[in-house]
């Protein structure tokens, strides 16, 4: 066994590091990735293995060291040498003009220029570099003292761990979550029937305060740098920002120099209507006097600089009356307050309900029954109450109170320490049973047509269905006796139940509603283990070894399958003839782990058909060619991708080779 690395090992480590840093830059700073997340993870894993073999190759600025060490016990305080100030807000044109007037008054006979940038909706942090190496990350705290969050900040991949130059400086910026990453996180929460996170900002703030950097890393926090504590190195903010970008810091390109307040207002107008096109949230613009000499002359109050101001976009949405707040119980008991609204047309559809998330959120926005509220439909489908129109609040209105008991079964709510949400702890609660059946029957589950909410309510109320296994012993007589259920509908439902027996194992695994197991994870588990029996025999450790399966998921699966009720349920599903193992044919994946790129025009298949064939064979179909691409299939008139494949030495096949490729005859 080798104990110390040879020159070749050193060179390999250095090469891997450079390559990983290059992909980090392409992905995070230039938004033009060349390889998939999986391929990136593989590179990182290779470096990790090498460093594990030769620990002396492990440098603190190695990309493997973004997630290092054990969870912290708590955070240590750090003082800010230069206080982290806040910004004064304005909400309209007049206030902005007033700011401009004050600035010019403070700088007589000077030419004032503004640097206008987006106001990122996240959390303020400071990052200190000594000799080009990231040495400290801190939250803003009260502006004078914050928390040392170095290990969490290191997980933010936009932020370089080491700069190319040997400089010492402190940068300040905003840590945020992209909307897509926030949605992904909430999808996983929904699969676990956990209370959903309210918005990307709260989630980013909560994430930075987690003690385990491993969890932080999974959340994919992002960062924009919007300033530097630079002494007198630069003449202006714009100069500093250009330099920071050059040093490799994530500086947003959507910034502009404005010579007049009119120009600022134009920029504001542009972003008011285009902000939804950004992958992240912005709640306004920040207008900064550009020259540092001017900034110093204007100075600051104890709270905020006089040389900058935030222009906040007004709350958007359609006004309507909030008639009542009711608590809805999810399939695992989570109690979510829901606004019942006077129907209102928003974003292409009529909205009657909107989620209010939780009690904290209701208190923060001070939402009450009887209020007129602004209803908004953001990028996602779930409508939200954006704000209350305070002028229209009825005089006798009172703050809303969370009920103490489950409105459905009367059991007292419980609250888990780590969660904000209340939960009904009774698994027999009709609402939870209905939720489980609804989840089972949903389109991405067993897709049982004709099994809607009203019907499910009756089946549960009449005790015809206690768990989803009972669906398969329903008879024609059971059904025709129900409200609004004719003979034809009863027959149709029995037919759809019959058809649902054919759903593949992965769908069944998702549909039975194991906490933390969403549709995607169910497919991963099904493919890795092949059958429910095999899953049942697996330990938490074994399941955690599967790519994309974390310990939380693994523990949840083991817990679920070990329960007595689950055994009863699975017995029923087995008896009903559901598929509790992978299809053999589906198990054969000759291209598993391989990446294929399609390019040019295919004549015998549509692009989608070809991609599907490849995916069915286990391949990942990528959009661009890189060194890790295994095959390129080129049709007619293939262009730059073909050339790149040739340059990189990636094997190129013609359309006619496709059948042999998917049959595994070429690998
Ligand atoms: S400059 C002394 N620029 O807004 C000025 N702040 O409401 C310091 N923020 O605490 C802030 N985007 O967290 C600045 N482009 C931007 C910003 C920005 C978001 C946040 C920052 C600050 C808060 C003040």
PDB file of C-alpha atoms in Angstrom, residues 208-469:
ATOM      1  CA  UNK A 208     -27.368  29.234   6.817  1.00  0.00           C
ATOM      2  CA  UNK A 209     -28.252  28.617  10.455  1.00  0.00           C
ATOM      3  CA  UNK A 210     -28.116  24.828  10.172  1.00  0.00           C
ATOM      4  CA  UNK A 211     -25.327  23.244  12.150  1.00  0.00           C
ATOM      5  CA  UNK A 212     -24.587  20.423   9.723  1.00  0.00           C
ATOM      6  CA  UNK A 213     -22.757  21.647   6.598  1.00  0.00           C
ATOM      7  CA  UNK A 214     -23.676  18.411   4.791  1.00  0.00           C
ATOM      8  CA  UNK A 215     -27.347  19.369   4.821  1.00  0.00           C
ATOM      9  CA  UNK A 216     -26.459  22.928   3.888  1.00  0.00           C
ATOM     10  CA  UNK A 217     -24.536  21.658   0.851  1.00  0.00           C
ATOM     11  CA  UNK A 218     -27.561  19.705  -0.373  1.00  0.00           C
ATOM     12  CA  UNK A 219     -29.641  22.860  -0.421  1.00  0.00           C
ATOM     13  CA  UNK A 220     -27.485  24.453  -3.144  1.00  0.00           C
ATOM     14  CA  UNK A 221     -27.282  27.961  -1.759  1.00  0.00           C
ATOM     15  CA  UNK A 222     -26.082  30.620  -4.187  1.00  0.00           C
ATOM     16  CA  UNK A 223     -24.489  33.996  -3.689  1.00  0.00           C
ATOM     17  CA  UNK A 224     -24.082  37.384  -5.293  1.00  0.00           C
ATOM     18  CA  UNK A 225     -21.363  39.707  -4.110  1.00  0.00           C
ATOM     19  CA  UNK A 226     -22.541  43.336  -4.019  1.00  0.00           C
ATOM     20  CA  UNK A 227     -19.701  45.142  -2.317  1.00  0.00           C
ATOM     21  CA  UNK A 228     -16.240  45.068  -0.823  1.00  0.00           C
ATOM     22  CA  UNK A 229     -14.648  46.530   2.248  1.00  0.00           C
ATOM     23  CA  UNK A 230     -11.784  47.841   0.223  1.00  0.00           C
ATOM     24  CA  UNK A 231     -10.240  50.765   2.036  1.00  0.00           C
ATOM     25  CA  UNK A 232      -8.946  53.147  -0.595  1.00  0.00           C
ATOM     26  CA  UNK A 233      -8.016  50.563  -3.217  1.00  0.00           C
ATOM     27  CA  UNK A 234     -10.695  51.763  -5.618  1.00  0.00           C
ATOM     28  CA  UNK A 235     -12.215  55.048  -6.671  1.00  0.00           C
ATOM     29  CA  UNK A 236     -15.729  53.871  -7.141  1.00  0.00           C
ATOM     30  CA  UNK A 237     -18.165  51.088  -6.439  1.00  0.00           C
ATOM     31  CA  UNK A 238     -18.392  50.196 -10.142  1.00  0.00           C
ATOM     32  CA  UNK A 239     -14.626  49.872 -10.331  1.00  0.00           C
ATOM     33  CA  UNK A 240     -14.632  47.629  -7.255  1.00  0.00           C
ATOM     34  CA  UNK A 241     -17.390  45.465  -8.708  1.00  0.00           C
ATOM     35  CA  UNK A 242     -15.551  45.029 -12.000  1.00  0.00           C
ATOM     36  CA  UNK A 243     -12.454  43.990 -10.117  1.00  0.00           C
ATOM     37  CA  UNK A 244     -14.405  41.552  -7.925  1.00  0.00           C
ATOM     38  CA  UNK A 245     -15.850  39.953 -11.049  1.00  0.00           C
ATOM     39  CA  UNK A 246     -12.350  39.656 -12.442  1.00  0.00           C
ATOM     40  CA  UNK A 247     -11.156  37.963  -9.253  1.00  0.00           C
ATOM     41  CA  UNK A 248     -13.809  35.313  -9.807  1.00  0.00           C
ATOM     42  CA  UNK A 249     -16.505  36.521  -7.427  1.00  0.00           C
ATOM     43  CA  UNK A 250     -20.132  36.084  -8.447  1.00  0.00           C
ATOM     44  CA  UNK A 251     -21.121  39.610  -9.444  1.00  0.00           C
ATOM     45  CA  UNK A 252     -24.507  40.029 -11.087  1.00  0.00           C
ATOM     46  CA  UNK A 253     -24.343  41.358 -14.633  1.00  0.00           C
ATOM     47  CA  UNK A 254     -27.662  43.198 -14.313  1.00  0.00           C
ATOM     48  CA  UNK A 255     -26.197  46.442 -13.042  1.00  0.00           C
ATOM     49  CA  UNK A 256     -26.036  49.806 -14.654  1.00  0.00           C
ATOM     50  CA  UNK A 257     -24.567  53.249 -14.272  1.00  0.00           C
ATOM     51  CA  UNK A 258     -27.217  55.982 -14.349  1.00  0.00           C
ATOM     52  CA  UNK A 259     -26.427  59.671 -14.709  1.00  0.00           C
ATOM     53  CA  UNK A 260     -29.851  60.939 -13.708  1.00  0.00           C
ATOM     54  CA  UNK A 261     -32.833  59.970 -11.599  1.00  0.00           C
ATOM     55  CA  UNK A 262     -34.803  59.646 -14.848  1.00  0.00           C
ATOM     56  CA  UNK A 263     -32.476  56.904 -15.983  1.00  0.00           C
ATOM     57  CA  UNK A 264     -32.804  55.190 -12.625  1.00  0.00           C
ATOM     58  CA  UNK A 265     -36.584  55.231 -12.977  1.00  0.00           C
ATOM     59  CA  UNK A 266     -36.314  53.727 -16.441  1.00  0.00           C
ATOM     60  CA  UNK A 267     -34.217  50.877 -15.064  1.00  0.00           C
ATOM     61  CA  UNK A 268     -36.728  50.397 -12.234  1.00  0.00           C
ATOM     62  CA  UNK A 269     -39.554  50.191 -14.761  1.00  0.00           C
ATOM     63  CA  UNK A 270     -37.672  47.608 -16.790  1.00  0.00           C
ATOM     64  CA  UNK A 271     -37.131  45.299 -13.821  1.00  0.00           C
ATOM     65  CA  UNK A 272     -40.619  45.765 -12.460  1.00  0.00           C
ATOM     66  CA  UNK A 273     -41.937  43.992 -15.534  1.00  0.00           C
ATOM     67  CA  UNK A 274     -39.041  41.596 -16.138  1.00  0.00           C
ATOM     68  CA  UNK A 275     -38.109  40.424 -12.681  1.00  0.00           C
ATOM     69  CA  UNK A 276     -40.087  37.187 -12.982  1.00  0.00           C
ATOM     70  CA  UNK A 277     -37.796  36.105 -15.791  1.00  0.00           C
ATOM     71  CA  UNK A 278     -34.845  35.868 -13.430  1.00  0.00           C
ATOM     72  CA  UNK A 279     -34.095  32.475 -11.871  1.00  0.00           C
ATOM     73  CA  UNK A 280     -33.915  34.137  -8.435  1.00  0.00           C
ATOM     74  CA  UNK A 281     -36.109  36.506  -6.481  1.00  0.00           C
ATOM     75  CA  UNK A 282     -35.550  40.210  -6.323  1.00  0.00           C
ATOM     76  CA  UNK A 283     -37.700  42.561  -4.291  1.00  0.00           C
ATOM     77  CA  UNK A 284     -36.451  45.840  -5.734  1.00  0.00           C
ATOM     78  CA  UNK A 285     -33.386  47.751  -6.838  1.00  0.00           C
ATOM     79  CA  UNK A 286     -30.551  49.314  -4.885  1.00  0.00           C
ATOM     80  CA  UNK A 287     -29.396  52.756  -5.974  1.00  0.00           C
ATOM     81  CA  UNK A 288     -25.847  53.602  -4.849  1.00  0.00           C
ATOM     82  CA  UNK A 289     -23.820  56.759  -5.363  1.00  0.00           C
ATOM     83  CA  UNK A 290     -20.906  55.382  -7.368  1.00  0.00           C
ATOM     84  CA  UNK A 291     -17.900  57.486  -6.331  1.00  0.00           C
ATOM     85  CA  UNK A 292     -16.308  56.440  -3.026  1.00  0.00           C
ATOM     86  CA  UNK A 293     -15.250  60.046  -2.433  1.00  0.00           C
ATOM     87  CA  UNK A 294     -18.898  61.086  -2.742  1.00  0.00           C
ATOM     88  CA  UNK A 295     -20.012  58.228  -0.499  1.00  0.00           C
ATOM     89  CA  UNK A 296     -17.605  59.360   2.211  1.00  0.00           C
ATOM     90  CA  UNK A 297     -18.807  62.935   2.010  1.00  0.00           C
ATOM     91  CA  UNK A 298     -22.448  61.878   2.366  1.00  0.00           C
ATOM     92  CA  UNK A 299     -21.680  59.501   5.248  1.00  0.00           C
ATOM     93  CA  UNK A 300     -24.154  57.323   7.108  1.00  0.00           C
ATOM     94  CA  UNK A 301     -26.611  57.353   9.976  1.00  0.00           C
ATOM     95  CA  UNK A 302     -26.185  54.656  12.629  1.00  0.00           C
ATOM     96  CA  UNK A 303     -28.448  52.394  10.604  1.00  0.00           C
ATOM     97  CA  UNK A 304     -27.962  53.101   6.928  1.00  0.00           C
ATOM     98  CA  UNK A 305     -25.721  54.946   4.504  1.00  0.00           C
ATOM     99  CA  UNK A 306     -26.971  58.272   3.122  1.00  0.00           C
ATOM    100  CA  UNK A 307     -25.473  57.398  -0.270  1.00  0.00           C
ATOM    101  CA  UNK A 308     -27.709  54.412  -1.025  1.00  0.00           C
ATOM    102  CA  UNK A 309     -31.374  53.572  -1.045  1.00  0.00           C
ATOM    103  CA  UNK A 310     -33.521  50.552  -1.804  1.00  0.00           C
ATOM    104  CA  UNK A 311     -36.436  50.958  -4.147  1.00  0.00           C
ATOM    105  CA  UNK A 312     -38.910  48.213  -3.297  1.00  0.00           C
ATOM    106  CA  UNK A 313     -41.319  46.870  -5.899  1.00  0.00           C
ATOM    107  CA  UNK A 314     -44.926  47.219  -4.772  1.00  0.00           C
ATOM    108  CA  UNK A 315     -46.807  44.033  -3.734  1.00  0.00           C
ATOM    109  CA  UNK A 316     -48.594  42.602  -6.732  1.00  0.00           C
ATOM    110  CA  UNK A 317     -51.777  40.600  -7.036  1.00  0.00           C
ATOM    111  CA  UNK A 318     -55.521  40.733  -7.450  1.00  0.00           C
ATOM    112  CA  UNK A 319     -57.590  42.037  -4.546  1.00  0.00           C
ATOM    113  CA  UNK A 320     -60.303  39.838  -3.110  1.00  0.00           C
ATOM    114  CA  UNK A 321     -61.995  39.152   0.221  1.00  0.00           C
ATOM    115  CA  UNK A 322     -60.629  36.502   2.530  1.00  0.00           C
ATOM    116  CA  UNK A 323     -63.802  34.908   3.845  1.00  0.00           C
ATOM    117  CA  UNK A 324     -62.343  32.416   6.287  1.00  0.00           C
ATOM    118  CA  UNK A 325     -59.164  30.701   7.372  1.00  0.00           C
ATOM    119  CA  UNK A 326     -59.522  26.958   7.742  1.00  0.00           C
ATOM    120  CA  UNK A 327     -57.053  24.299   8.675  1.00  0.00           C
ATOM    121  CA  UNK A 328     -56.431  21.499   6.212  1.00  0.00           C
ATOM    122  CA  UNK A 329     -54.958  18.169   7.326  1.00  0.00           C
ATOM    123  CA  UNK A 330     -52.456  16.436   5.033  1.00  0.00           C
ATOM    124  CA  UNK A 331     -52.006  12.706   4.573  1.00  0.00           C
ATOM    125  CA  UNK A 332     -49.468  12.575   7.381  1.00  0.00           C
ATOM    126  CA  UNK A 333     -51.330  14.909   9.664  1.00  0.00           C
ATOM    127  CA  UNK A 334     -49.662  18.261   8.932  1.00  0.00           C
ATOM    128  CA  UNK A 335     -52.118  21.093   9.601  1.00  0.00           C
ATOM    129  CA  UNK A 336     -51.898  23.889   7.020  1.00  0.00           C
ATOM    130  CA  UNK A 337     -53.992  27.046   7.314  1.00  0.00           C
ATOM    131  CA  UNK A 338     -55.772  27.765   4.040  1.00  0.00           C
ATOM    132  CA  UNK A 339     -57.458  30.999   2.964  1.00  0.00           C
ATOM    133  CA  UNK A 340     -60.968  30.597   1.582  1.00  0.00           C
ATOM    134  CA  UNK A 341     -61.419  33.455  -0.845  1.00  0.00           C
ATOM    135  CA  UNK A 342     -64.163  35.148  -2.729  1.00  0.00           C
ATOM    136  CA  UNK A 343     -63.403  33.675  -6.208  1.00  0.00           C
ATOM    137  CA  UNK A 344     -60.952  35.835  -8.138  1.00  0.00           C
ATOM    138  CA  UNK A 345     -59.354  35.509 -11.575  1.00  0.00           C
ATOM    139  CA  UNK A 346     -55.535  35.430 -11.343  1.00  0.00           C
ATOM    140  CA  UNK A 347     -52.927  34.268 -13.832  1.00  0.00           C
ATOM    141  CA  UNK A 348     -55.366  32.538 -16.149  1.00  0.00           C
ATOM    142  CA  UNK A 349     -57.639  30.752 -13.672  1.00  0.00           C
ATOM    143  CA  UNK A 350     -60.179  31.306 -10.930  1.00  0.00           C
ATOM    144  CA  UNK A 351     -58.727  31.031  -7.451  1.00  0.00           C
ATOM    145  CA  UNK A 352     -60.839  30.103  -4.439  1.00  0.00           C
ATOM    146  CA  UNK A 353     -58.181  28.983  -1.998  1.00  0.00           C
ATOM    147  CA  UNK A 354     -54.637  29.991  -1.198  1.00  0.00           C
ATOM    148  CA  UNK A 355     -52.153  28.482   1.199  1.00  0.00           C
ATOM    149  CA  UNK A 356     -51.207  30.595   4.203  1.00  0.00           C
ATOM    150  CA  UNK A 357     -48.319  28.253   5.091  1.00  0.00           C
ATOM    151  CA  UNK A 358     -48.241  28.490   8.881  1.00  0.00           C
ATOM    152  CA  UNK A 359     -49.020  30.584  11.889  1.00  0.00           C
ATOM    153  CA  UNK A 360     -45.724  32.497  11.744  1.00  0.00           C
ATOM    154  CA  UNK A 361     -46.444  33.598   8.216  1.00  0.00           C
ATOM    155  CA  UNK A 362     -50.003  34.656   9.081  1.00  0.00           C
ATOM    156  CA  UNK A 363     -48.658  36.720  11.976  1.00  0.00           C
ATOM    157  CA  UNK A 364     -45.862  38.221   9.900  1.00  0.00           C
ATOM    158  CA  UNK A 365     -48.273  39.467   7.250  1.00  0.00           C
ATOM    159  CA  UNK A 366     -51.000  40.077   9.851  1.00  0.00           C
ATOM    160  CA  UNK A 367     -53.635  38.262   7.815  1.00  0.00           C
ATOM    161  CA  UNK A 368     -57.129  38.130   9.303  1.00  0.00           C
ATOM    162  CA  UNK A 369     -60.529  36.774   8.367  1.00  0.00           C
ATOM    163  CA  UNK A 370     -62.582  39.461   6.610  1.00  0.00           C
ATOM    164  CA  UNK A 371     -59.507  41.226   5.192  1.00  0.00           C
ATOM    165  CA  UNK A 372     -59.160  42.321   1.610  1.00  0.00           C
ATOM    166  CA  UNK A 373     -55.994  40.621   0.379  1.00  0.00           C
ATOM    167  CA  UNK A 374     -53.824  40.602  -2.719  1.00  0.00           C
ATOM    168  CA  UNK A 375     -53.712  37.161  -4.292  1.00  0.00           C
ATOM    169  CA  UNK A 376     -50.739  36.261  -6.407  1.00  0.00           C
ATOM    170  CA  UNK A 377     -49.761  33.332  -8.555  1.00  0.00           C
ATOM    171  CA  UNK A 378     -45.998  33.239  -8.846  1.00  0.00           C
ATOM    172  CA  UNK A 379     -43.960  30.879 -10.957  1.00  0.00           C
ATOM    173  CA  UNK A 380     -45.657  27.948  -9.271  1.00  0.00           C
ATOM    174  CA  UNK A 381     -49.269  26.886  -9.363  1.00  0.00           C
ATOM    175  CA  UNK A 382     -50.163  27.280  -5.714  1.00  0.00           C
ATOM    176  CA  UNK A 383     -51.742  30.717  -5.221  1.00  0.00           C
ATOM    177  CA  UNK A 384     -50.494  32.881  -2.385  1.00  0.00           C
ATOM    178  CA  UNK A 385     -51.759  35.762  -0.314  1.00  0.00           C
ATOM    179  CA  UNK A 386     -49.144  38.426  -1.050  1.00  0.00           C
ATOM    180  CA  UNK A 387     -50.337  41.136   1.306  1.00  0.00           C
ATOM    181  CA  UNK A 388     -53.267  42.641   3.177  1.00  0.00           C
ATOM    182  CA  UNK A 389     -54.840  45.868   1.940  1.00  0.00           C
ATOM    183  CA  UNK A 390     -54.792  47.525   5.358  1.00  0.00           C
ATOM    184  CA  UNK A 391     -57.027  50.465   4.394  1.00  0.00           C
ATOM    185  CA  UNK A 392     -59.863  48.047   3.838  1.00  0.00           C
ATOM    186  CA  UNK A 393     -59.597  46.156   7.119  1.00  0.00           C
ATOM    187  CA  UNK A 394     -62.981  45.950   8.928  1.00  0.00           C
ATOM    188  CA  UNK A 395     -62.997  47.843  12.236  1.00  0.00           C
ATOM    189  CA  UNK A 396     -63.999  44.844  14.343  1.00  0.00           C
ATOM    190  CA  UNK A 397     -61.312  42.508  12.938  1.00  0.00           C
ATOM    191  CA  UNK A 398     -59.315  40.296  15.295  1.00  0.00           C
ATOM    192  CA  UNK A 399     -56.087  38.331  14.873  1.00  0.00           C
ATOM    193  CA  UNK A 400     -56.689  34.750  13.799  1.00  0.00           C
ATOM    194  CA  UNK A 401     -56.018  31.951  16.254  1.00  0.00           C
ATOM    195  CA  UNK A 402     -54.789  28.502  15.403  1.00  0.00           C
ATOM    196  CA  UNK A 403     -57.313  25.853  16.527  1.00  0.00           C
ATOM    197  CA  UNK A 404     -56.148  23.559  19.308  1.00  0.00           C
ATOM    198  CA  UNK A 405     -57.779  20.457  17.939  1.00  0.00           C
ATOM    199  CA  UNK A 406     -57.948  18.733  14.599  1.00  0.00           C
ATOM    200  CA  UNK A 407     -61.178  19.996  12.996  1.00  0.00           C
ATOM    201  CA  UNK A 408     -61.746  16.566  11.451  1.00  0.00           C
ATOM    202  CA  UNK A 409     -61.200  14.060  14.280  1.00  0.00           C
ATOM    203  CA  UNK A 410     -60.995  16.301  17.343  1.00  0.00           C
ATOM    204  CA  UNK A 411     -57.574  15.050  18.485  1.00  0.00           C
ATOM    205  CA  UNK A 412     -55.417  17.752  20.106  1.00  0.00           C
ATOM    206  CA  UNK A 413     -52.740  19.039  17.747  1.00  0.00           C
ATOM    207  CA  UNK A 414     -49.090  18.414  18.559  1.00  0.00           C
ATOM    208  CA  UNK A 415     -46.090  20.421  17.505  1.00  0.00           C
ATOM    209  CA  UNK A 416     -42.717  18.904  16.836  1.00  0.00           C
ATOM    210  CA  UNK A 417     -39.728  20.798  18.091  1.00  0.00           C
ATOM    211  CA  UNK A 418     -37.986  21.145  14.760  1.00  0.00           C
ATOM    212  CA  UNK A 419     -41.102  22.118  12.825  1.00  0.00           C
ATOM    213  CA  UNK A 420     -43.206  25.260  12.780  1.00  0.00           C
ATOM    214  CA  UNK A 421     -46.301  23.257  11.911  1.00  0.00           C
ATOM    215  CA  UNK A 422     -48.984  21.702  14.050  1.00  0.00           C
ATOM    216  CA  UNK A 423     -49.856  18.094  13.373  1.00  0.00           C
ATOM    217  CA  UNK A 424     -52.825  15.844  14.015  1.00  0.00           C
ATOM    218  CA  UNK A 425     -51.186  12.796  15.635  1.00  0.00           C
ATOM    219  CA  UNK A 426     -54.066  10.398  14.894  1.00  0.00           C
ATOM    220  CA  UNK A 427     -53.295   8.165  11.872  1.00  0.00           C
ATOM    221  CA  UNK A 428     -56.914   7.020  11.863  1.00  0.00           C
ATOM    222  CA  UNK A 429     -58.092  10.603  11.301  1.00  0.00           C
ATOM    223  CA  UNK A 430     -60.469  10.596   8.337  1.00  0.00           C
ATOM    224  CA  UNK A 431     -58.607  13.485   6.725  1.00  0.00           C
ATOM    225  CA  UNK A 432     -55.346  11.557   6.808  1.00  0.00           C
ATOM    226  CA  UNK A 433     -56.981   8.435   5.425  1.00  0.00           C
ATOM    227  CA  UNK A 434     -58.552  10.474   2.642  1.00  0.00           C
ATOM    228  CA  UNK A 435     -55.200  12.083   1.945  1.00  0.00           C
ATOM    229  CA  UNK A 436     -53.471   8.713   1.656  1.00  0.00           C
ATOM    230  CA  UNK A 437     -56.104   7.386  -0.737  1.00  0.00           C
ATOM    231  CA  UNK A 438     -55.990  10.580  -2.807  1.00  0.00           C
ATOM    232  CA  UNK A 439     -52.208  10.309  -3.058  1.00  0.00           C
ATOM    233  CA  UNK A 440     -52.456   6.656  -4.097  1.00  0.00           C
ATOM    234  CA  UNK A 441     -55.017   7.411  -6.812  1.00  0.00           C
ATOM    235  CA  UNK A 442     -53.308  10.552  -8.134  1.00  0.00           C
ATOM    236  CA  UNK A 443     -52.118  10.783 -11.702  1.00  0.00           C
ATOM    237  CA  UNK A 444     -48.424  10.319 -10.892  1.00  0.00           C
ATOM    238  CA  UNK A 445     -49.370   7.491  -8.518  1.00  0.00           C
ATOM    239  CA  UNK A 446     -51.700   4.651  -9.550  1.00  0.00           C
ATOM    240  CA  UNK A 447     -53.654   6.991 -11.829  1.00  0.00           C
ATOM    241  CA  UNK A 448     -57.088   5.672 -10.890  1.00  0.00           C
ATOM    242  CA  UNK A 449     -59.561   7.568 -12.990  1.00  0.00           C
ATOM    243  CA  UNK A 450     -62.907   8.350 -11.381  1.00  0.00           C
ATOM    244  CA  UNK A 451     -61.662   8.202  -7.792  1.00  0.00           C
ATOM    245  CA  UNK A 452     -62.137  11.842  -6.843  1.00  0.00           C
ATOM    246  CA  UNK A 453     -62.267  13.672  -3.530  1.00  0.00           C
ATOM    247  CA  UNK A 454     -66.030  13.401  -3.000  1.00  0.00           C
ATOM    248  CA  UNK A 455     -65.998   9.680  -3.602  1.00  0.00           C
ATOM    249  CA  UNK A 456     -62.996   9.136  -1.348  1.00  0.00           C
ATOM    250  CA  UNK A 457     -64.780  11.012   1.442  1.00  0.00           C
ATOM    251  CA  UNK A 458     -67.740   8.659   1.192  1.00  0.00           C
ATOM    252  CA  UNK A 459     -65.595   5.532   1.056  1.00  0.00           C
ATOM    253  CA  UNK A 460     -63.812   6.608   4.227  1.00  0.00           C
ATOM    254  CA  UNK A 461     -66.960   7.812   6.016  1.00  0.00           C
ATOM    255  CA  UNK A 462     -68.737   4.505   5.319  1.00  0.00           C
ATOM    256  CA  UNK A 463     -65.608   2.610   6.364  1.00  0.00           C
ATOM    257  CA  UNK A 464     -65.541   0.779   3.042  1.00  0.00           C
ATOM    258  CA  UNK A 465     -61.870   1.653   2.621  1.00  0.00           C
ATOM    259  CA  UNK A 466     -59.557   1.752   5.613  1.00  0.00           C
ATOM    260  CA  UNK A 467     -56.302   1.582   3.718  1.00  0.00           C
ATOM    261  CA  UNK A 468     -55.502   1.730   0.018  1.00  0.00           C
ATOM    262  CA  UNK A 469     -55.379  -2.063  -0.164  1.00  0.00           C
TER     263      UNK A 469
END
